[in-house]
Short mmCIF file of C-alpha atoms (C1' of nucleotides) in Angstrom, two decimals:
data_model
loop_
_atom_site.label_atom_id
_atom_site.label_comp_id
_atom_site.label_asym_id
_atom_site.label_seq_id
_atom_site.Cartn_x
_atom_site.Cartn_y
_atom_site.Cartn_z
CA MET A 1 0.00 0.00 0.00
CA PRO A 2 1.84 3.10 -1.23
CA GLU A 3 2.16 5.83 1.37
CA ARG A 4 3.44 8.48 -0.95
CA GLU A 5 4.40 8.80 -4.57
CA PRO A 6 8.03 7.72 -5.11
CA SER A 7 10.46 10.33 -6.38
CA ILE A 8 12.03 10.11 -9.83
CA THR A 9 15.10 8.61 -8.16
CA GLY A 10 12.70 6.00 -6.75
CA TYR A 11 11.37 5.17 -10.20
CA LEU A 12 14.90 4.95 -11.57
CA THR A 13 15.67 2.49 -8.79
CA LEU A 14 12.58 0.45 -9.65
CA GLY A 15 13.65 0.61 -13.28
CA LEU A 16 17.02 -0.93 -12.46
CA LEU A 17 15.41 -3.58 -10.29
CA ALA A 18 12.99 -4.46 -13.08
CA GLY A 19 15.90 -6.13 -14.87
CA ARG A 20 17.65 -7.90 -12.00
CA ASP A 21 18.40 -7.74 -8.29
CA TRP A 22 20.98 -5.25 -7.01
CA SER A 23 22.59 -4.48 -3.69
CA ALA A 24 21.97 -1.06 -2.15
CA TYR A 25 25.56 -0.12 -2.80
CA GLN A 26 25.36 -1.16 -6.45
CA LEU A 27 22.14 0.80 -6.93
CA ALA A 28 23.68 3.89 -5.38
CA GLU A 29 26.70 3.44 -7.63
CA GLN A 30 24.67 3.01 -10.83
CA LEU A 31 22.59 6.10 -10.12
CA GLY A 32 25.80 8.08 -9.67
CA ARG A 33 27.27 7.16 -13.06
CA GLY A 34 25.97 8.64 -16.31
CA VAL A 35 22.30 8.75 -15.27
CA SER A 36 23.14 11.52 -12.84
CA GLU A 37 23.61 13.83 -15.85
CA LEU A 38 19.92 13.25 -16.59
CA TRP A 39 18.59 13.02 -13.08
CA PRO A 40 21.04 14.25 -10.41
CA SER A 41 20.85 12.81 -6.91
CA ALA A 42 23.17 12.78 -3.91
CA ASP A 43 24.70 9.49 -2.82
CA ARG A 44 23.05 9.86 0.55
CA GLY A 45 19.58 10.25 -0.86
CA ARG A 46 19.70 7.04 -2.88
CA TYR A 47 19.84 4.94 0.26
CA ALA A 48 16.94 6.87 1.80
CA VAL A 49 14.87 6.24 -1.31
CA LEU A 50 15.39 2.50 -0.88
CA ASN A 51 13.99 2.60 2.64
CA ARG A 52 10.90 4.42 1.44
CA LEU A 53 10.37 2.00 -1.45
CA HIS A 54 10.61 -0.80 1.08
CA LYS A 55 8.06 0.78 3.39
CA ALA A 56 5.74 1.27 0.45
CA GLY A 57 6.05 -2.42 -0.44
CA PHE A 58 7.61 -1.80 -3.86
CA VAL A 59 10.82 -3.69 -3.09
CA GLU A 60 11.87 -6.65 -0.94
CA THR A 61 15.20 -7.18 0.76
CA ARG A 62 17.40 -10.08 1.72
CA GLN A 63 20.81 -10.18 3.39
CA GLU A 64 23.96 -11.60 1.88
CA HIS A 65 27.44 -11.75 3.37
CA THR A 66 31.06 -11.42 2.37
CA GLY A 67 32.86 -12.71 5.46
CA THR A 68 31.31 -10.83 8.38
CA ARG A 69 30.23 -7.88 6.25
CA ALA A 70 26.55 -7.83 5.39
CA ARG A 71 24.95 -6.30 2.38
CA THR A 72 21.32 -5.84 1.48
CA ILE A 73 20.05 -7.16 -1.83
CA TYR A 74 16.92 -5.56 -3.21
CA SER A 75 14.36 -7.07 -5.57
CA ILE A 76 11.22 -5.56 -7.04
CA THR A 77 7.73 -6.73 -6.06
CA PRO A 78 4.69 -7.02 -8.37
CA GLU A 79 3.38 -3.84 -6.67
CA GLY A 80 6.66 -2.12 -7.57
CA ARG A 81 6.33 -3.14 -11.21
CA GLU A 82 2.77 -1.86 -11.30
CA ALA A 83 3.75 1.44 -9.65
CA LEU A 84 6.48 1.94 -12.28
CA ALA A 85 4.14 1.10 -15.18
CA ALA A 86 1.43 3.37 -13.70
CA TRP A 87 3.89 6.24 -13.44
CA LEU A 88 4.87 5.83 -17.10
CA ARG A 89 1.20 6.38 -18.01
CA THR A 90 1.06 9.78 -16.25
CA PRO A 91 2.02 13.06 -17.98
CA VAL A 92 5.69 14.13 -17.90
CA ARG A 93 7.00 17.23 -16.26
CA PRO A 94 9.15 19.47 -18.46
CA PRO A 95 12.94 19.29 -18.15
CA THR A 96 14.65 21.90 -16.02
CA VAL A 97 18.16 23.31 -16.16
CA GLU A 98 20.32 24.56 -13.31
CA PHE A 99 22.88 26.75 -14.98
CA GLU A 100 25.03 28.54 -12.45
CA GLY A 101 27.27 29.80 -15.23
CA MET A 102 24.37 31.59 -16.89
CA VAL A 103 23.40 33.20 -13.59
CA ARG A 104 26.96 34.53 -13.46
CA VAL A 105 26.56 35.87 -16.99
CA LEU A 106 23.40 37.74 -15.99
CA LEU A 107 25.12 39.23 -12.94
CA SER A 108 28.51 39.75 -14.55
CA ASP A 109 28.09 43.55 -14.50
CA GLN A 110 28.90 43.21 -10.78
CA GLY A 111 32.26 41.63 -11.58
CA SER A 112 35.13 41.92 -14.03
CA LEU A 113 35.38 41.00 -17.68
CA ASP A 114 37.99 38.42 -16.66
CA ASP A 115 35.46 36.77 -14.35
CA LEU A 116 33.04 36.50 -17.25
CA ARG A 117 35.71 35.14 -19.59
CA ALA A 118 36.73 32.56 -16.98
CA THR A 119 33.12 31.46 -16.56
CA LEU A 120 32.69 30.99 -20.31
CA ALA A 121 35.99 29.13 -20.61
CA ARG A 122 35.27 26.74 -17.76
CA THR A 123 31.73 26.12 -18.95
CA ARG A 124 33.12 25.22 -22.35
CA GLU A 125 35.76 22.90 -20.90
CA GLN A 126 33.27 21.06 -18.73
CA ALA A 127 30.91 20.64 -21.67
CA VAL A 128 33.71 19.27 -23.86
CA ALA A 129 34.64 16.76 -21.16
CA ASN A 130 31.04 15.62 -20.81
CA ARG A 131 30.45 15.42 -24.52
CA GLU A 132 33.47 13.17 -24.84
CA MET A 133 32.31 11.03 -21.97
CA PHE A 134 29.02 10.37 -23.77
CA ALA A 135 30.77 9.94 -27.11
CA ARG A 136 32.96 7.25 -25.56
CA TYR A 137 29.89 5.69 -24.03
CA ALA A 138 28.21 5.59 -27.43
CA ALA A 139 31.21 3.75 -28.84
CA PHE A 140 31.20 1.40 -25.87
CA ILE A 141 27.51 0.56 -26.33
CA SER A 142 27.93 0.16 -30.05
CA GLU A 143 30.78 -2.30 -29.62
CA THR A 144 29.82 -4.27 -26.53
CA GLY A 145 26.08 -3.71 -26.09
CA GLY A 146 26.70 -1.83 -22.84
CA THR A 147 25.79 -2.68 -19.28
CA PHE A 148 22.11 -3.07 -20.24
CA PRO A 149 22.08 -4.69 -23.70
CA GLU A 150 18.29 -5.11 -23.57
CA ARG A 151 17.96 -1.32 -23.26
CA LYS A 152 20.52 -0.47 -25.90
CA HIS A 153 17.92 1.18 -28.15
CA LEU A 154 16.72 3.41 -25.28
CA PHE A 155 20.20 4.40 -24.17
CA ALA A 156 20.90 5.34 -27.76
CA LEU A 157 18.04 7.84 -27.73
CA ALA A 158 19.22 9.41 -24.47
CA ASN A 159 22.88 9.39 -25.44
CA THR A 160 22.19 11.27 -28.64
CA PHE A 161 20.36 13.94 -26.67
CA MET A 162 23.21 14.35 -24.21
CA ILE A 163 25.86 14.73 -26.91
CA GLY A 164 23.73 17.34 -28.68
CA HIS A 165 23.11 19.11 -25.41
CA TYR A 166 26.80 19.50 -24.64
CA GLU A 167 27.49 20.50 -28.22
CA HIS A 168 24.94 23.25 -27.90
CA ILE A 169 26.64 24.52 -24.74
CA ILE A 170 30.00 24.48 -26.52
CA SER A 171 28.62 26.39 -29.51
CA TRP A 172 26.98 28.92 -27.28
CA ALA A 173 30.15 29.44 -25.22
CA ASP A 174 32.14 30.01 -28.41
CA TRP A 175 29.57 32.46 -29.74
CA ALA A 176 29.33 34.29 -26.42
CA GLY A 177 33.13 34.52 -26.29
CA GLN A 178 33.08 36.24 -29.68
CA GLN A 179 30.32 38.59 -28.59
CA ILE A 180 32.24 39.82 -25.56
CA ALA A 181 35.61 39.89 -27.33
CA ASP A 182 35.51 43.64 -27.95
CA TRP A 183 33.62 44.70 -24.85
CA PRO A 184 35.59 47.29 -22.87
CA ASP A 185 34.02 46.03 -19.63
CA THR A 186 30.95 44.15 -18.43
CA VAL A 187 28.84 47.27 -17.88
CA ALA A 188 29.25 49.62 -20.82
CA PRO A 189 28.37 47.60 -23.94
CA ALA A 190 24.67 48.37 -23.65
CA GLU A 191 25.35 51.93 -24.73
CA THR A 192 28.53 51.62 -26.78
CA HIS A 193 27.44 48.53 -28.69
CA GLY A 194 23.71 49.01 -28.77
CA GLY A 195 23.45 47.98 -32.38
CA GLN A 196 25.30 44.78 -31.69
CA VAL A 197 22.92 43.85 -28.91
CA ARG A 198 20.03 44.41 -31.28
CA ASP A 199 21.66 42.01 -33.73
CA MET A 200 22.13 39.41 -31.00
CA LEU A 201 18.44 39.57 -30.18
CA ALA A 202 17.17 39.48 -33.74
CA PRO A 203 18.74 36.39 -35.28
CA GLY A 204 17.45 34.68 -38.41
CA ARG A 205 14.88 32.80 -36.39
CA GLU A 206 11.17 33.39 -36.40
CA VAL A 207 10.34 35.75 -33.56
CA LEU A 208 6.71 35.72 -32.60
CA ALA A 209 4.64 38.73 -31.70
CA GLY A 210 2.41 38.56 -28.65
CA ASP A 211 1.39 40.31 -25.47
CA ASP A 212 2.43 37.59 -23.11
CA THR A 213 5.96 38.91 -22.72
CA SER A 214 7.13 36.94 -19.73
CA GLU A 215 9.78 38.94 -17.91
CA TRP A 216 12.82 37.61 -16.10
CA MET B 1 29.65 38.54 9.29
CA PRO B 2 28.76 35.74 6.91
CA GLU B 3 27.68 32.54 8.65
CA ARG B 4 27.47 30.40 5.56
CA GLU B 5 27.95 30.82 1.85
CA PRO B 6 24.73 32.10 0.23
CA SER B 7 23.02 29.83 -2.27
CA ILE B 8 22.78 30.70 -5.96
CA THR B 9 19.27 31.98 -5.27
CA GLY B 10 20.90 34.23 -2.67
CA TYR B 11 23.36 35.62 -5.21
CA LEU B 12 20.54 36.17 -7.69
CA THR B 13 18.75 38.13 -4.99
CA LEU B 14 21.87 40.19 -4.31
CA GLY B 15 22.19 40.72 -8.05
CA LEU B 16 18.70 42.19 -8.26
CA LEU B 17 19.31 44.35 -5.21
CA ALA B 18 22.56 45.64 -6.75
CA GLY B 19 20.43 47.70 -9.14
CA ARG B 20 17.70 49.00 -6.84
CA ASP B 21 15.65 48.19 -3.73
CA TRP B 22 12.90 45.61 -3.92
CA SER B 23 10.21 44.29 -1.60
CA ALA B 24 10.35 40.64 -0.56
CA TYR B 25 7.26 39.95 -2.62
CA GLN B 26 8.74 41.61 -5.70
CA LEU B 27 11.99 39.66 -5.33
CA ALA B 28 10.10 36.40 -5.01
CA GLU B 29 8.08 37.32 -8.07
CA GLN B 30 11.11 38.25 -10.19
CA LEU B 31 12.91 35.03 -9.33
CA GLY B 32 9.82 33.11 -10.43
CA ARG B 33 9.65 34.64 -13.90
CA GLY B 34 12.08 33.72 -16.65
CA VAL B 35 15.13 33.31 -14.40
CA SER B 36 13.56 30.20 -12.96
CA GLU B 37 14.28 28.48 -16.29
CA LEU B 38 17.97 29.04 -15.54
CA TRP B 39 17.94 28.63 -11.80
CA PRO B 40 14.73 27.02 -10.47
CA SER B 41 13.61 27.80 -6.92
CA ALA B 42 10.38 27.37 -5.00
CA ASP B 43 8.44 30.45 -3.99
CA ARG B 44 8.74 29.47 -0.36
CA GLY B 45 12.51 29.24 -0.48
CA ARG B 46 13.00 32.74 -1.83
CA TYR B 47 11.68 34.26 1.39
CA ALA B 48 13.89 31.98 3.48
CA VAL B 49 16.92 33.10 1.49
CA LEU B 50 16.15 36.72 2.36
CA ASN B 51 16.21 35.95 6.08
CA ARG B 52 19.58 34.26 5.75
CA LEU B 53 21.01 37.13 3.73
CA HIS B 54 19.78 39.46 6.45
CA LYS B 55 21.39 37.41 9.21
CA ALA B 56 24.64 37.39 7.25
CA GLY B 57 24.53 41.19 6.98
CA PHE B 58 24.35 41.23 3.18
CA VAL B 59 21.00 43.05 3.06
CA GLU B 60 19.15 45.62 5.18
CA THR B 61 15.42 45.94 5.63
CA ARG B 62 12.91 48.69 6.19
CA GLN B 63 9.14 48.62 6.53
CA GLU B 64 6.69 50.36 4.25
CA HIS B 65 2.92 50.35 4.38
CA THR B 66 -0.06 50.28 2.07
CA GLY B 67 -2.91 51.05 4.44
CA THR B 68 -2.51 48.66 7.38
CA ARG B 69 -0.63 46.07 5.36
CA ALA B 70 3.13 46.10 5.87
CA ARG B 71 5.76 45.08 3.41
CA THR B 72 9.49 44.69 3.84
CA ILE B 73 11.82 46.53 1.50
CA TYR B 74 15.30 45.12 1.07
CA SER B 75 18.48 46.91 0.10
CA ILE B 76 21.99 45.60 -0.38
CA THR B 77 24.86 46.48 1.99
CA PRO B 78 28.51 47.06 1.00
CA GLU B 79 29.23 43.61 2.47
CA GLY B 80 26.56 42.18 0.19
CA ARG B 81 28.13 43.80 -2.86
CA GLU B 82 31.52 42.46 -1.89
CA ALA B 83 30.15 38.95 -1.32
CA LEU B 84 28.56 39.01 -4.78
CA ALA B 85 31.75 40.26 -6.46
CA ALA B 86 33.83 37.69 -4.54
CA TRP B 87 31.53 34.90 -5.68
CA LEU B 88 31.93 35.98 -9.30
CA ARG B 89 35.69 35.48 -8.92
CA THR B 90 35.29 31.83 -7.85
CA PRO B 91 35.13 28.93 -10.34
CA VAL B 92 31.74 27.99 -11.79
CA ARG B 93 30.03 24.69 -11.31
CA PRO B 94 28.88 22.92 -14.46
CA PRO B 95 25.24 23.16 -15.52
CA THR B 96 22.97 20.27 -14.61
CA VAL B 97 19.78 19.02 -16.25
CA GLU B 98 16.78 17.37 -14.61
CA PHE B 99 15.05 15.59 -17.45
CA GLU B 100 12.19 13.46 -16.20
CA GLY B 101 11.14 12.77 -19.78
CA MET B 102 14.51 11.21 -20.57
CA VAL B 103 14.27 9.01 -17.48
CA ARG B 104 10.94 7.81 -18.87
CA VAL B 105 12.62 7.09 -22.19
CA LEU B 106 15.27 4.96 -20.47
CA LEU B 107 12.62 3.01 -18.54
CA SER B 108 10.05 2.91 -21.34
CA ASP B 109 10.55 -0.84 -21.79
CA GLN B 110 8.45 -1.13 -18.62
CA GLY B 111 5.55 0.69 -20.28
CA SER B 112 3.76 0.92 -23.60
CA LEU B 113 4.81 2.47 -26.88
CA ASP B 114 1.92 4.91 -26.42
CA ASP B 115 3.40 6.05 -23.11
CA LEU B 116 6.69 6.74 -24.86
CA ARG B 117 5.00 8.58 -27.73
CA ALA B 118 3.03 10.70 -25.25
CA THR B 119 6.21 11.59 -23.39
CA LEU B 120 7.95 12.69 -26.58
CA ALA B 121 4.92 14.67 -27.72
CA ARG B 122 4.49 16.50 -24.42
CA THR B 123 8.20 17.20 -24.14
CA ARG B 124 8.09 18.72 -27.60
CA GLU B 125 5.03 20.85 -26.83
CA GLN B 126 6.53 22.21 -23.63
CA ALA B 127 9.77 23.05 -25.41
CA VAL B 128 7.91 24.86 -28.18
CA ALA B 129 5.98 26.91 -25.61
CA ASN B 130 9.19 27.83 -23.80
CA ARG B 131 11.06 28.66 -26.97
CA GLU B 132 8.27 31.03 -27.94
CA MET B 133 8.28 32.61 -24.52
CA PHE B 134 11.96 33.45 -24.89
CA ALA B 135 11.50 34.52 -28.51
CA ARG B 136 8.82 36.98 -27.39
CA TYR B 137 11.09 38.15 -24.63
CA ALA B 138 13.87 38.77 -27.14
CA ALA B 139 11.50 40.94 -29.18
CA PHE B 140 10.38 42.73 -26.04
CA ILE B 141 13.96 43.51 -25.00
CA SER B 142 14.88 44.57 -28.49
CA GLU B 143 11.98 47.01 -28.69
CA THR B 144 11.71 48.39 -25.17
CA GLY B 145 15.07 47.62 -23.51
CA GLY B 146 13.38 45.25 -21.09
CA THR B 147 12.94 45.41 -17.35
CA PHE B 148 16.69 45.85 -16.85
CA PRO B 149 17.92 48.03 -19.72
CA GLU B 150 21.38 48.29 -18.17
CA ARG B 151 21.70 44.51 -18.42
CA LYS B 152 20.29 44.22 -21.92
CA HIS B 153 23.58 42.90 -23.34
CA LEU B 154 23.75 40.16 -20.66
CA PHE B 155 20.12 39.11 -21.06
CA ALA B 156 20.79 38.84 -24.78
CA LEU B 157 23.54 36.28 -24.14
CA ALA B 158 21.32 34.21 -21.85
CA ASN B 159 18.25 34.52 -24.04
CA THR B 160 20.10 33.20 -27.06
CA PHE B 161 21.19 30.17 -25.07
CA MET B 162 17.67 29.42 -23.90
CA ILE B 163 16.18 29.60 -27.39
CA GLY B 164 18.88 27.28 -28.71
CA HIS B 165 18.34 24.94 -25.78
CA TYR B 166 14.63 24.53 -26.46
CA GLU B 167 15.31 24.19 -30.16
CA HIS B 168 17.66 21.35 -29.42
CA ILE B 169 14.98 19.61 -27.36
CA ILE B 170 12.48 20.06 -30.19
CA SER B 171 14.91 18.66 -32.77
CA TRP B 172 15.71 15.73 -30.55
CA ALA B 173 12.03 14.97 -29.90
CA ASP B 174 11.34 15.03 -33.65
CA TRP B 175 14.31 12.78 -34.35
CA ALA B 176 13.39 10.38 -31.54
CA GLY B 177 9.81 10.26 -32.83
CA GLN B 178 11.11 9.15 -36.22
CA GLN B 179 13.38 6.56 -34.65
CA ILE B 180 10.53 4.89 -32.75
CA ALA B 181 8.03 5.25 -35.60
CA ASP B 182 8.48 1.67 -36.79
CA TRP B 183 9.16 0.03 -33.46
CA PRO B 184 6.68 -2.80 -32.80
CA ASP B 185 6.94 -2.18 -29.04
CA THR B 186 9.33 -0.65 -26.52
CA VAL B 187 11.19 -3.88 -25.79
CA ALA B 188 11.92 -5.67 -29.04
CA PRO B 189 13.79 -3.20 -31.24
CA ALA B 190 17.16 -4.14 -29.77
CA GLU B 191 17.05 -7.40 -31.69
CA THR B 192 14.82 -6.59 -34.63
CA HIS B 193 16.42 -3.26 -35.43
CA GLY B 194 19.97 -3.87 -34.27
CA GLY B 195 21.45 -2.24 -37.32
CA GLN B 196 19.41 0.86 -36.76
CA VAL B 197 20.59 1.20 -33.20
CA ARG B 198 24.14 0.96 -34.43
CA ASP B 199 23.42 3.83 -36.83
CA MET B 200 21.93 5.92 -34.04
CA LEU B 201 25.09 5.51 -32.01
CA ALA B 202 27.53 6.17 -34.79
CA PRO B 203 26.49 9.51 -36.24
CA GLY B 204 28.71 11.71 -38.40
CA ARG B 205 30.34 13.13 -35.31
CA GLU B 206 33.82 12.44 -34.08
CA VAL B 207 33.68 9.62 -31.58
CA LEU B 208 36.74 9.37 -29.41
CA ALA B 209 38.48 6.20 -28.42
CA GLY B 210 39.46 5.73 -24.80
CA ASP B 211 39.34 3.37 -21.86
CA ASP B 212 37.44 5.65 -19.54
CA THR B 213 34.05 4.41 -20.65
CA SER B 214 31.83 5.87 -17.97
CA GLU B 215 28.80 3.67 -17.56
CA TRP B 216 25.25 4.70 -16.72
"C1'" DG C 1 -21.89 45.11 -1.27
"C1'" DG C 2 -19.76 41.17 -2.85
"C1'" DC C 3 -16.53 38.69 -5.99
"C1'" DG C 4 -12.23 37.79 -7.62
"C1'" DC C 5 -7.55 38.68 -8.23
"C1'" DA C 6 -3.12 40.75 -6.57
"C1'" DT C 7 -0.35 41.66 -2.65
"C1'" DA C 8 2.42 39.96 1.23
"C1'" DC C 9 3.75 36.81 3.41
"C1'" DT C 10 4.21 32.35 7.43
"C1'" DG C 11 3.92 27.30 9.12
"C1'" DC C 12 4.90 22.66 8.72
"C1'" DA C 13 6.09 17.96 7.24
"C1'" DA C 14 8.80 15.50 4.28
"C1'" DT C 15 12.64 15.37 1.45
"C1'" DC C 16 17.24 16.25 -0.15
"C1'" DT C 17 22.09 17.68 0.17
"C1'" DG C 18 26.74 17.78 1.87
"C1'" DC C 19 29.81 16.37 4.94
"C1'" DA C 20 31.63 13.33 8.10
"C1'" DG C 21 32.08 9.01 10.17
"C1'" DT C 22 32.35 3.77 10.85
"C1'" DA C 23 34.05 -0.58 9.63
"C1'" DT C 24 35.29 -4.71 6.94
"C1'" DA C 25 37.50 -6.95 2.53
"C1'" DG C 26 41.13 -7.59 -0.51
"C1'" DG C 27 45.34 -6.71 -2.94
"C1'" DG C 28 49.99 -5.07 -3.26
"C1'" DT C 29 54.52 -4.05 -1.20
"C1'" DC C 30 58.62 -3.69 1.56
"C1'" DG D 1 53.75 -10.28 8.37
"C1'" DA D 2 52.67 -5.51 8.97
"C1'" DC D 3 51.12 -1.67 6.60
"C1'" DC D 4 48.69 0.99 3.32
"C1'" DC D 5 45.46 1.95 -0.05
"C1'" DT D 6 41.25 1.37 -2.38
"C1'" DA D 7 36.66 -0.68 -2.73
"C1'" DT D 8 32.68 -2.14 -0.36
"C1'" DA D 9 28.66 -1.04 2.51
"C1'" DC D 10 26.54 1.76 4.56
"C1'" DT D 11 24.54 5.49 8.85
"C1'" DG D 12 24.07 10.16 11.37
"C1'" DC D 13 23.15 14.79 11.39
"C1'" DA D 14 22.52 19.79 10.47
"C1'" DG D 15 20.91 22.81 7.37
"C1'" DA D 16 18.44 23.79 2.98
"C1'" DT D 17 14.66 23.15 -0.02
"C1'" DT D 18 10.11 21.77 -1.68
"C1'" DG D 19 5.17 21.51 -1.81
"C1'" DC D 20 1.14 22.44 0.13
"C1'" DA D 21 -1.82 24.95 2.84
"C1'" DG D 22 -3.17 28.85 5.29
"C1'" DT D 23 -3.92 33.90 6.66
"C1'" DA D 24 -5.14 38.45 5.74
"C1'" DT D 25 -5.45 42.99 3.46
"C1'" DG D 26 -5.96 46.10 -0.90
"C1'" DC D 27 -8.32 47.24 -4.97
"C1'" DG D 28 -11.14 47.34 -9.11
"C1'" DC D 29 -15.45 46.22 -11.05
"C1'" DC D 30 -20.25 45.20 -11.64
#
DNA sequence: GGCGCATACTGCAATCTGCAGTATAGGGTC
DNA sequence: GACCCTATACTGCAGATTGCAGTATGCGCC
């Protein structure tokens, strides 16, 4: 009898358990690998989720041992499978982004041009590293079938998104670097380069008219 | 005397206060508009942040009244300005994504093909709506200067990113829709369309070789 | 005079994060 | 054979955050 709706981390856990049994440690480890780029969660929270799934009756536990050290093995129950399938039938919530670097861009008039440049450079570097991680993963899946061969086709869909996502960040960082290249500082360009700002805001894309101008 | 490092929401608040004074309600409102697409925060938390900023000495308060109803006006202190500038000199953390829809894609073998199609369709719709919101905002800034004319050049940088971001989601959703178009169900394609999955994973992009194959 | 929406917040339970801490297993090394 | 390092296998706790509900006044309109 479910007490409360599991979190997304909970459904991810159920999704892993749908294929085979895992120990708590293994589950926590799996959710900290590449999936965390799609659904971030702290190590600590993944164990807490398991306890709640257990209370709700969605998973069962048994103990195994390596010498004197115990570990808990989790398996999914029929109720857990049904809860997962039921969730998949509900409407999705839109993706959200937490982009500290972009917050720094917005507030960069309170700092130096070097701060802004450093933010763009680091953002680019991190995106390159992540893109390459997913590119390597794509090669790995393609060659070996990956850790979840039966989900290869689904991982392919997600992997393609992630690579494109990081490529978009890289492109944007490059473009933004060019935009700020001739700024004298982080404050003045609004006046001295007004025309340029207008160009930035009126690209070749279709810009819709409308009253519902949501402000920042 | 700072007790603890402010959160990003705290720095956003300081960033707004750097320009002029705001009431708590106005601050909470501003942080719930478009910025929340860049740095999400719950309404409730924005008030809590203000109390912590006050305790840390980064903001000062005064009371104003409309009839009998009070409201608290916040202004930034020199310490607050310094804390904001100091933060801008520290290294950025990489952006993170919370993509419930992509989690559903990964686990879609536990549900129906219709579930998966619905997820893709809704994700696409939401992205289109958001892209248009930012496109309208671009037009609004271009014409009127926006709510923060002195930060027009910075909003332009961020706005361009957001439009590209939603466009990437739309492109991906379209592509993914085509990929699954001839799937008989969410489970089988791995075997029946093995060649296709290989194509998905080996696009025209440079795929690096390496041992550090980070797994999901 | 009453309705509905905007203003202006606070309380609370549950959850989540970040950091630290505990302890055993297993392999290499001098 | 003693030591060290890394992996395994978690738990405790304070503070932060979310989501939901609740309270109450101001103001325009019909």
